[in-house]
Amino acid sequence: MGTVVDDAASVEFHAFFERHYAELSRLAYLLTGESDTADDLAADALLALWHRWDRVRAADHPAAYARGVVANLARTRIRSAVRERRRIALFWSQREENTENPDVAGVVDVQEALRRLPFRKRACVVLRHAFDLSEKDTALALGVSVGTVKSQTSKGMAELQRLLGTQGVPQRMHAAVGAPRCSPVVESLRARTGEGGGRDR
């Protein structure tokens, strides 16, 4: 027994979903380096947006809001994975973390190099150079100042150039951005938000 307003909100949300799912999944992929996790994080972010869609649709920048939700979920996922790796390392009594002399020779691609950056630097670099967002839009998505975006992006790019041994980092990043494959998670999310079917893209 949906109202006209409810129906309009549903149509509007699903248009937003179709327009931004692939982008949000790609963002999650670049932040976490895990394709399956990226699909899940994008779906979780969009489901969270659906539950507060009245607020989101009234926001000045709904897409920036969505990127911020993905970034927060990715940060939580990374922290959880780091804690798990530390527990495993302690269990096996392996002390492999040596940040003084990183194995730069082992860094063979942009994804590996990105994973070496602290999360905020990584997020700034990804949004600025893989998604071509302005400094203002990046700051809006991450909830930080434009000055922080400038500083973190500059430091992150310098670190990537050191790790990759090249000045063409932005171009290599674009080449590495390929969108993760769509998974059944997309159809599941559509079902949970009331969509009756439709295209994957």
Coordinates of C-alpha atoms in Angstrom, one line a residue:
M1 CA 0.0 0.0 0.0
G2 CA 2.7 2.4 -1.0
T3 CA 1.8 6.1 -1.5
V4 CA 2.6 8.2 -4.5
V5 CA 5.4 9.7 -2.5
D6 CA 6.8 6.3 -1.6
D7 CA 6.6 5.2 -5.3
A8 CA 8.4 8.3 -6.4
A9 CA 11.1 7.8 -3.8
S10 CA 11.6 4.2 -4.9
V11 CA 11.9 5.2 -8.5
E12 CA 14.3 8.0 -7.6
F13 CA 16.4 5.7 -5.5
H14 CA 16.7 3.0 -8.2
A15 CA 17.7 5.6 -10.7
F16 CA 20.4 6.6 -8.3
F17 CA 21.4 3.0 -7.8
E18 CA 21.8 2.3 -11.5
R19 CA 23.8 5.5 -12.0
H20 CA 26.2 5.1 -9.0
Y21 CA 26.5 1.4 -8.1
A22 CA 29.4 0.6 -10.5
E23 CA 31.3 3.8 -9.4
L24 CA 30.8 3.0 -5.7
S25 CA 31.9 -0.6 -6.2
R26 CA 35.0 0.6 -8.1
L27 CA 35.8 3.1 -5.2
A28 CA 35.4 0.3 -2.6
Y29 CA 37.7 -1.9 -4.8
L30 CA 40.4 0.7 -5.0
L31 CA 40.2 1.3 -1.2
T32 CA 40.2 -2.4 -0.2
G33 CA 41.9 -4.2 -3.1
E34 CA 39.2 -6.9 -2.9
S35 CA 36.7 -7.4 -5.7
D36 CA 34.1 -9.4 -3.8
T37 CA 34.4 -7.2 -0.8
A38 CA 33.9 -4.1 -3.1
D39 CA 30.6 -5.5 -4.3
D40 CA 29.4 -6.1 -0.8
L41 CA 30.5 -2.7 0.5
A42 CA 28.8 -0.9 -2.4
A43 CA 25.6 -2.9 -1.8
D44 CA 25.8 -2.2 2.0
A45 CA 26.3 1.5 1.4
L46 CA 23.3 1.7 -1.0
L47 CA 21.1 -0.3 1.4
A48 CA 22.0 2.2 4.1
L49 CA 21.2 5.1 1.8
W50 CA 17.8 3.5 1.0
H51 CA 17.0 3.3 4.7
R52 CA 17.5 7.0 5.1
W53 CA 16.6 8.0 1.5
D54 CA 14.4 11.0 2.6
R55 CA 17.5 12.6 4.1
V56 CA 19.8 11.6 1.3
R57 CA 17.6 12.8 -1.5
A58 CA 17.3 16.2 0.2
A59 CA 21.1 16.6 0.6
D60 CA 23.0 19.0 -1.7
H61 CA 25.4 16.3 -2.9
P62 CA 23.8 12.8 -2.6
A63 CA 26.7 11.2 -4.6
A64 CA 29.3 12.7 -2.3
Y65 CA 27.3 11.4 0.7
A66 CA 27.3 7.9 -0.8
R67 CA 31.1 8.0 -1.4
G68 CA 31.6 9.0 2.2
V69 CA 29.5 6.0 3.4
V70 CA 31.6 3.7 1.2
A71 CA 34.8 5.2 2.5
N72 CA 33.7 4.7 6.1
L73 CA 32.7 1.1 5.4
A74 CA 36.0 0.4 3.7
R75 CA 37.9 1.9 6.6
T76 CA 36.1 -0.4 9.0
R77 CA 36.7 -3.4 6.8
I78 CA 40.4 -2.6 6.6
R79 CA 40.8 -2.1 10.3
S80 CA 39.0 -5.5 10.9
A81 CA 41.3 -7.2 8.4
V82 CA 44.4 -5.7 10.0
R83 CA 43.3 -6.9 13.4
E84 CA 42.8 -10.4 12.0
R85 CA 46.2 -10.4 10.3
R86 CA 47.8 -9.3 13.6
R87 CA 46.1 -12.1 15.5
I88 CA 47.3 -14.6 12.9
A89 CA 50.8 -13.2 13.0
L90 CA 50.9 -13.4 16.8
F91 CA 49.7 -17.0 16.7
W92 CA 52.5 -18.0 14.3
S93 CA 55.0 -15.8 16.2
Q94 CA 56.0 -14.1 12.9
R95 CA 57.4 -10.6 13.1
E96 CA 57.2 -9.5 9.5
E97 CA 56.2 -5.9 10.0
N98 CA 59.2 -3.8 9.3
T99 CA 58.3 -0.4 8.0
E100 CA 61.8 1.0 7.9
N101 CA 62.9 -0.9 4.8
P102 CA 59.8 -1.9 2.9
D103 CA 60.2 -4.4 0.1
V104 CA 59.8 -1.9 -2.7
A105 CA 61.0 -4.5 -5.3
G106 CA 57.9 -6.5 -4.4
V107 CA 55.5 -3.7 -5.4
V108 CA 54.6 -4.7 -8.9
D109 CA 51.4 -2.8 -9.6
V110 CA 49.2 0.2 -8.5
Q111 CA 46.9 -1.9 -6.4
E112 CA 49.8 -3.3 -4.3
A113 CA 51.2 0.2 -3.9
L114 CA 47.9 1.7 -2.9
R115 CA 47.5 -0.9 -0.2
R116 CA 50.7 0.3 1.3
L117 CA 49.3 3.8 1.9
P118 CA 47.6 4.8 5.1
F119 CA 43.8 4.9 4.5
R120 CA 43.3 8.7 4.3
K121 CA 46.1 9.2 1.8
R122 CA 44.8 6.2 -0.2
A123 CA 41.2 7.6 -0.2
C124 CA 42.4 11.1 -1.3
V125 CA 44.6 9.8 -4.1
V126 CA 41.9 7.4 -5.4
L127 CA 39.2 10.1 -5.4
R128 CA 41.4 12.7 -6.9
H129 CA 43.3 10.7 -9.5
A130 CA 41.2 7.6 -10.3
F131 CA 37.8 9.3 -10.0
D132 CA 38.9 12.8 -11.1
L133 CA 37.1 14.5 -8.3
S134 CA 37.9 18.1 -7.5
E135 CA 39.6 18.8 -4.1
K136 CA 36.3 20.3 -2.9
D137 CA 34.3 17.2 -3.9
T138 CA 36.9 14.9 -2.3
A139 CA 36.8 16.9 0.9
L140 CA 33.0 16.6 0.9
A141 CA 33.1 12.9 0.4
L142 CA 35.6 12.2 3.1
G143 CA 34.4 14.9 5.6
V144 CA 37.8 16.7 5.8
S145 CA 39.0 20.1 4.8
V146 CA 40.3 21.0 1.3
G147 CA 43.7 21.7 2.9
T148 CA 43.8 18.1 4.3
V149 CA 42.9 16.8 0.8
K150 CA 45.7 18.8 -0.8
S151 CA 48.3 17.7 1.8
Q152 CA 47.3 14.0 1.9
T153 CA 47.0 13.7 -1.9
S154 CA 50.5 15.3 -2.4
K155 CA 52.1 13.0 0.2
G156 CA 50.2 10.0 -1.1
M157 CA 51.3 10.6 -4.7
A158 CA 54.9 11.1 -3.6
E159 CA 54.8 7.8 -1.8
L160 CA 53.3 6.0 -4.8
Q161 CA 55.9 7.5 -7.1
R162 CA 58.6 6.2 -4.7
L163 CA 57.0 2.8 -4.6
L164 CA 56.3 2.5 -8.3
G165 CA 59.4 4.2 -9.5
T166 CA 57.5 6.2 -12.1
Q167 CA 56.2 9.7 -12.7
G168 CA 53.1 8.4 -14.6
V169 CA 51.2 7.3 -11.5
P170 CA 47.8 9.0 -12.4
Q171 CA 47.8 7.3 -15.9
R172 CA 48.8 3.9 -14.4
M173 CA 46.0 4.3 -11.8
H174 CA 43.4 5.0 -14.5
A175 CA 44.6 1.9 -16.4
A176 CA 44.3 -0.2 -13.2
V177 CA 40.8 1.0 -12.3
G178 CA 38.8 -1.6 -14.1
A179 CA 35.4 -2.0 -12.5
P180 CA 34.9 -5.1 -10.4
R181 CA 32.6 -7.7 -11.9
C182 CA 29.0 -7.4 -10.8
S183 CA 27.9 -10.1 -8.4
P184 CA 24.6 -11.6 -7.2
V185 CA 24.7 -9.0 -4.5
V186 CA 23.3 -6.5 -6.9
E187 CA 20.1 -8.5 -7.5
S188 CA 19.8 -9.2 -3.8
L189 CA 20.0 -5.4 -3.1
R190 CA 17.4 -4.7 -5.8
A191 CA 15.1 -7.3 -4.2
R192 CA 15.5 -5.8 -0.7
T193 CA 14.7 -2.3 -1.9
G194 CA 11.6 -3.4 -3.8
E195 CA 12.8 -3.2 -7.4
G196 CA 11.1 -5.7 -9.7
G197 CA 14.1 -6.4 -12.0
G198 CA 15.8 -4.6 -14.8
R199 CA 19.3 -4.2 -16.2
D200 CA 22.5 -4.8 -14.3
R201 CA 24.0 -1.5 -15.5

